[in-house]
Amino acid sequence: MDSKLKGGIYGCIAAISYGLNPLCALFLYQDGLQTYSVLFYRFALGALMLAAILLWRRISFRISRHEAIVLAALGLLFAASSITYFLSFHHMAAGIAATLVFAYPVMVAIIMAIFFHERLTLPAVLSIVLTVAGIALLYEGDGGEPLSTVGVILVMVSALTYALYIIVVNRSRIVMSSLKLTFYALLVCMVAVTVFAFASGQPLQPLTSGRQWFYAALLGLVPTVISLVFMAMAIKQIGSTPTAIMGALEPVTAVAVGALVFGEALTPRLSLGILAILAAVVLIIVGGKLHRPAVVSRLARAGRLVLKRWRWK
């Protein structure tokens, strides 16, 4: 399996896992837990799981001063992204927030092009266009009411800090296993969330039922440990911009969860949006293998066949 395909698979796993954030968080919100408490358990349980894996695999916890600085930056960026994202659930539907936060791949592509002179390839540009079109189709307001300004600002801040997290992972060039990198990032996140909680006068709440522990553990495992580890692996294989674009599967996952768990209708408009986003993901995975002359020639041949059949009818 070549690195591009491997990175594509890792990116898909990361995006689908991260898309389950609203599912776990909303059940905990229903039980009365506040945002900072939900995030504390997310990061604490995720860090514990990764610590157990690192001990089992006998990976050293030692880090250099330079690595500590980079990991602290990663942790603070991801904490800021998570806090603003989870707070946005109080101001708008989780499905809409999950869709709007997908502005981050465009931010990654623009930042990489402007500040790091990364060339935007034709498949990458087409993928961005397809994902934007898909998100536009996925977006549906609540009864035509305007979106909350506070909610939109929170989601945009979340998207920007998540974009910066991806870029720092890519550009820091620290040589470290994805498990170890994610462990320290989550550790910093846990400390940051604890400080924010007490500074805002919202002390951390205990988990009081088996249901709460289950969803907290699920939140720590799937959209945290699995998502971040596979995202770091994908970035190493295919880079920041393709990994970010493949995150298009996140809003697709949110729509699927809404339809399957919360009984939301899967309209033709939503189906078309999902297909557009899936096409973008496929394009970014196989884009490097597409030769422009061959693609143009095949498209022209297909067009002639369609035209011929249409005239015959």
Coordinates of C-alpha atoms in Angstrom, one line a residue:
M1 CA 0.0 0.0 0.0
D2 CA 1.6 3.3 -1.0
S3 CA 1.8 6.3 1.4
K4 CA -0.9 8.3 -0.4
L5 CA -3.5 5.5 -0.1
K6 CA -2.4 4.8 3.5
G7 CA -2.7 8.5 4.4
G8 CA -6.1 8.6 2.7
I9 CA -7.4 5.7 4.9
Y10 CA -5.9 7.3 8.0
G11 CA -7.6 10.7 7.1
C12 CA -11.0 9.0 6.6
I13 CA -10.8 7.2 10.0
A14 CA -9.8 10.5 11.7
A15 CA -12.6 12.5 10.1
I16 CA -15.3 10.0 10.8
S17 CA -14.2 9.5 14.4
Y18 CA -14.1 13.3 15.0
G19 CA -17.6 13.6 13.6
L20 CA -19.0 11.7 16.5
N21 CA -18.2 14.6 19.0
P22 CA -21.8 15.9 19.0
L23 CA -23.3 12.5 19.6
C24 CA -21.3 11.9 22.8
A25 CA -21.4 15.5 24.0
L26 CA -25.1 16.0 23.6
F27 CA -26.0 12.9 25.7
L28 CA -23.8 14.3 28.5
Y29 CA -25.4 17.7 28.2
Q30 CA -28.8 16.1 28.6
D31 CA -27.6 14.7 31.9
G32 CA -26.8 18.2 33.2
L33 CA -23.0 18.3 32.7
Q34 CA -21.5 21.6 31.7
T35 CA -19.1 22.2 28.8
Y36 CA -15.9 22.3 30.8
S37 CA -16.7 19.1 32.7
V38 CA -17.5 17.3 29.5
L39 CA -14.2 18.4 27.9
F40 CA -12.2 17.6 31.1
Y41 CA -13.4 14.0 31.1
R42 CA -12.8 13.8 27.3
F43 CA -9.2 14.8 27.7
A44 CA -8.5 13.1 31.0
L45 CA -9.8 9.7 29.9
G46 CA -8.2 10.1 26.5
A47 CA -4.8 10.8 28.1
L48 CA -5.2 7.8 30.4
M49 CA -5.9 5.5 27.5
L50 CA -2.9 6.7 25.6
A51 CA -0.7 6.5 28.7
A52 CA -1.7 2.8 29.1
I53 CA -0.8 2.2 25.4
L54 CA 2.5 3.9 25.7
L55 CA 3.4 1.9 28.8
W56 CA 2.3 -1.4 27.1
R57 CA 4.4 -0.6 24.1
R58 CA 7.3 0.6 26.3
I59 CA 7.6 4.0 24.6
S60 CA 9.5 6.5 26.6
F61 CA 7.7 9.5 28.0
R62 CA 10.9 11.6 27.8
I63 CA 10.7 14.8 25.7
S64 CA 13.2 17.6 25.0
R65 CA 12.6 21.3 25.7
H66 CA 11.9 22.1 22.0
E67 CA 9.4 19.2 21.9
A68 CA 7.7 20.4 25.1
I69 CA 7.2 23.9 23.6
V70 CA 5.7 22.5 20.4
L71 CA 3.5 20.1 22.4
A72 CA 2.3 22.9 24.7
A73 CA 1.3 24.9 21.6
L74 CA -0.5 22.0 20.1
G75 CA -2.4 21.4 23.4
L76 CA -3.4 25.0 23.8
L77 CA -4.6 25.2 20.2
F78 CA -6.7 22.0 20.4
A79 CA -8.1 23.1 23.8
A80 CA -9.2 26.4 22.3
S81 CA -10.7 24.6 19.3
S82 CA -12.6 22.1 21.5
I83 CA -13.9 24.7 24.0
T84 CA -15.3 27.0 21.3
Y85 CA -16.7 24.1 19.4
F86 CA -18.5 22.6 22.3
L87 CA -19.8 26.0 23.5
S88 CA -21.3 26.6 20.1
F89 CA -23.7 23.6 20.7
H90 CA -25.5 25.9 23.2
H91 CA -26.1 28.5 20.5
M92 CA -27.0 26.4 17.4
A93 CA -27.9 22.8 16.4
A94 CA -24.9 20.5 16.7
G95 CA -25.3 19.4 13.1
I96 CA -25.1 23.0 11.8
A97 CA -22.0 23.6 14.1
A98 CA -20.4 20.4 12.7
T99 CA -21.0 21.6 9.2
L100 CA -19.8 25.2 9.7
V101 CA -16.6 24.1 11.5
F102 CA -15.5 22.5 8.2
A103 CA -14.3 25.9 7.1
Y104 CA -10.9 24.7 8.5
P105 CA -9.7 22.9 5.4
V106 CA -10.0 26.1 3.4
M107 CA -8.2 28.0 6.2
V108 CA -5.4 25.4 6.1
A109 CA -5.1 25.6 2.3
I110 CA -5.0 29.4 2.4
I111 CA -2.5 29.6 5.3
M112 CA -0.2 27.0 3.7
A113 CA -0.3 28.8 0.3
I114 CA 0.3 32.3 1.7
F115 CA 2.8 31.7 4.5
F116 CA 4.5 28.5 3.4
H117 CA 4.3 28.8 -0.4
E118 CA 2.6 25.4 -0.8
R119 CA 1.3 25.0 -4.3
L120 CA -2.4 24.3 -4.6
T121 CA -2.8 21.4 -7.1
L122 CA -5.8 21.1 -9.4
P123 CA -7.2 18.1 -7.5
A124 CA -6.9 20.1 -4.2
V125 CA -8.7 23.1 -5.7
L126 CA -11.4 20.9 -7.1
S127 CA -11.8 19.1 -3.8
I128 CA -12.2 22.4 -1.9
V129 CA -14.9 23.5 -4.4
L130 CA -16.7 20.2 -4.1
T131 CA -16.6 20.3 -0.3
V132 CA -17.8 23.9 -0.1
A133 CA -20.7 23.0 -2.5
G134 CA -21.4 19.9 -0.4
I135 CA -21.5 21.9 2.9
A136 CA -23.8 24.4 1.3
L137 CA -26.2 21.6 0.4
L138 CA -25.9 20.0 3.9
Y139 CA -26.6 23.3 5.6
E140 CA -30.2 23.8 6.7
G141 CA -31.3 26.4 9.2
D142 CA -33.8 25.8 11.9
G143 CA -37.2 27.0 10.5
G144 CA -35.5 29.7 8.4
E145 CA -34.4 31.6 11.5
P146 CA -31.0 33.4 11.3
L147 CA -28.0 31.7 13.0
S148 CA -26.7 33.0 16.3
T149 CA -23.9 35.5 15.8
V150 CA -22.2 34.2 18.9
G151 CA -22.5 30.6 17.7
V152 CA -21.0 31.5 14.3
I153 CA -18.1 33.3 15.9
L154 CA -17.4 30.4 18.2
V155 CA -17.4 27.9 15.3
M156 CA -15.1 30.1 13.2
V157 CA -12.6 30.4 16.1
S158 CA -12.8 26.7 16.5
A159 CA -12.1 26.1 12.8
L160 CA -9.2 28.5 12.8
T161 CA -7.5 27.1 15.9
Y162 CA -8.0 23.5 14.5
A163 CA -6.4 24.6 11.2
L164 CA -3.4 26.0 13.1
Y165 CA -3.2 22.7 15.1
I166 CA -2.9 20.7 11.8
I167 CA -0.3 23.1 10.4
V168 CA 1.8 23.0 13.6
V169 CA 1.8 19.2 13.5
N170 CA 3.0 19.3 9.9
R171 CA 5.5 22.1 10.1
S172 CA 7.1 21.4 13.6
R173 CA 9.0 18.4 12.2
I174 CA 9.5 16.9 15.6
V175 CA 10.3 13.2 15.3
M176 CA 7.8 11.5 17.7
S177 CA 5.3 8.7 17.6
S178 CA 1.7 9.8 16.9
L179 CA 0.6 8.2 20.2
K180 CA 3.2 10.1 22.3
L181 CA 2.4 13.4 20.5
T182 CA -1.3 13.0 21.1
F183 CA -0.8 12.0 24.7
Y184 CA 1.0 15.2 25.6
A185 CA -1.4 17.4 23.6
L186 CA -4.3 15.9 25.5
L187 CA -2.5 16.4 28.8
V188 CA -2.0 20.1 28.1
C189 CA -5.7 20.3 27.0
M190 CA -6.8 18.8 30.3
V191 CA -4.8 21.3 32.3
A192 CA -6.1 24.2 30.1
V193 CA -9.7 23.1 30.5
T194 CA -9.4 22.8 34.3
V195 CA -7.9 26.3 34.5
F196 CA -10.7 27.7 32.3
A197 CA -13.4 25.9 34.3
F198 CA -12.3 27.4 37.7
A199 CA -11.6 30.8 36.1
S200 CA -15.1 31.0 34.8
G201 CA -16.6 29.9 38.1
Q202 CA -17.8 26.5 36.8
P203 CA -16.2 23.8 39.0
L204 CA -15.8 20.4 37.5
Q205 CA -18.8 18.1 38.0
P206 CA -18.5 14.4 38.9
L207 CA -19.8 11.6 36.7
T208 CA -22.7 10.0 38.7
S209 CA -24.0 7.2 36.5
G210 CA -22.9 4.3 34.3
R211 CA -24.5 6.1 31.3
Q212 CA -22.3 9.2 31.9
W213 CA -19.2 7.1 32.3
F214 CA -19.9 5.3 29.1
Y215 CA -20.4 8.4 27.0
A216 CA -17.4 10.1 28.6
A217 CA -15.2 7.1 27.9
L218 CA -16.6 6.9 24.3
L219 CA -15.9 10.7 23.9
G220 CA -12.3 10.1 25.2
L221 CA -11.7 7.1 22.9
V222 CA -13.4 7.7 19.5
P223 CA -13.4 11.4 18.6
T224 CA -10.3 12.1 20.7
V225 CA -7.7 9.3 20.8
I226 CA -8.6 7.5 17.6
S227 CA -9.3 10.8 15.7
L228 CA -6.1 12.6 16.8
V229 CA -3.7 9.7 16.4
F230 CA -5.0 8.8 12.9
M231 CA -4.9 12.5 11.9
A232 CA -1.3 12.8 13.0
M233 CA -0.5 9.6 11.0
A234 CA -2.3 11.0 7.9
I235 CA -0.5 14.3 8.1
K236 CA 2.9 12.5 8.1
Q237 CA 1.8 10.5 5.0
I238 CA 0.1 13.1 2.8
G239 CA 0.5 16.5 4.4
S240 CA -1.7 19.2 6.1
T241 CA -3.9 20.3 3.2
P242 CA -5.1 16.9 1.9
T243 CA -5.7 15.7 5.5
A244 CA -7.8 18.8 6.2
I245 CA -9.8 18.4 3.0
M246 CA -10.6 14.8 3.9
G247 CA -12.1 16.1 7.1
A248 CA -15.1 16.6 4.9
L249 CA -16.3 13.3 6.2
E250 CA -17.0 15.0 9.6
P251 CA -20.2 16.8 8.6
V252 CA -21.2 13.7 6.7
T253 CA -20.9 11.7 9.9
A254 CA -22.9 14.4 11.8
V255 CA -25.7 14.1 9.2
A256 CA -25.7 10.3 9.4
V257 CA -25.8 10.4 13.2
G258 CA -28.7 12.8 13.1
A259 CA -30.6 10.6 10.7
L260 CA -29.9 7.3 12.4
V261 CA -29.9 8.3 16.1
F262 CA -32.1 11.4 16.3
G263 CA -34.5 10.5 13.5
E264 CA -33.7 13.5 11.3
A265 CA -34.9 13.3 7.7
L266 CA -32.3 12.4 5.0
T267 CA -33.6 14.6 2.1
P268 CA -32.4 14.5 -1.5
R269 CA -30.6 17.8 -0.9
L270 CA -28.6 16.2 2.0
S271 CA -27.9 13.1 0.0
L272 CA -26.5 15.2 -2.9
G273 CA -24.3 17.2 -0.4
I274 CA -22.9 13.9 1.0
L275 CA -22.1 12.6 -2.5
A276 CA -20.3 15.9 -3.3
I277 CA -18.2 15.6 -0.2
L278 CA -17.4 11.9 -0.8
A279 CA -16.4 12.8 -4.3
A280 CA -14.0 15.4 -2.9
V281 CA -12.5 12.8 -0.5
V282 CA -12.0 10.3 -3.4
L283 CA -10.4 13.0 -5.6
I284 CA -7.9 14.1 -2.9
I285 CA -6.9 10.4 -2.4
V286 CA -6.4 9.5 -6.0
G287 CA -5.6 13.0 -7.3
G288 CA -1.8 12.4 -7.6
K289 CA -2.5 9.4 -9.8
L290 CA -4.6 11.3 -12.3
H291 CA -2.8 12.3 -15.4
R292 CA -4.4 15.5 -16.9
P293 CA -4.3 14.5 -20.6
A294 CA -5.7 11.0 -19.8
V295 CA -8.5 12.5 -17.7
V296 CA -9.4 15.1 -20.3
S297 CA -9.5 12.5 -23.0
R298 CA -11.7 10.1 -21.0
L299 CA -14.1 12.9 -20.0
A300 CA -14.3 14.0 -23.7
R301 CA -15.0 10.4 -24.8
A302 CA -17.7 10.1 -22.1
G303 CA -19.2 13.4 -23.2
R304 CA -19.4 12.2 -26.8
L305 CA -21.1 9.0 -25.8
V306 CA -23.7 10.8 -23.7
L307 CA -24.3 13.3 -26.6
K308 CA -24.6 10.4 -29.1
R309 CA -27.2 8.5 -27.0
W310 CA -29.2 11.7 -26.4
R311 CA -29.3 12.4 -30.1
W312 CA -30.3 8.8 -30.9
K313 CA -33.2 9.1 -28.3

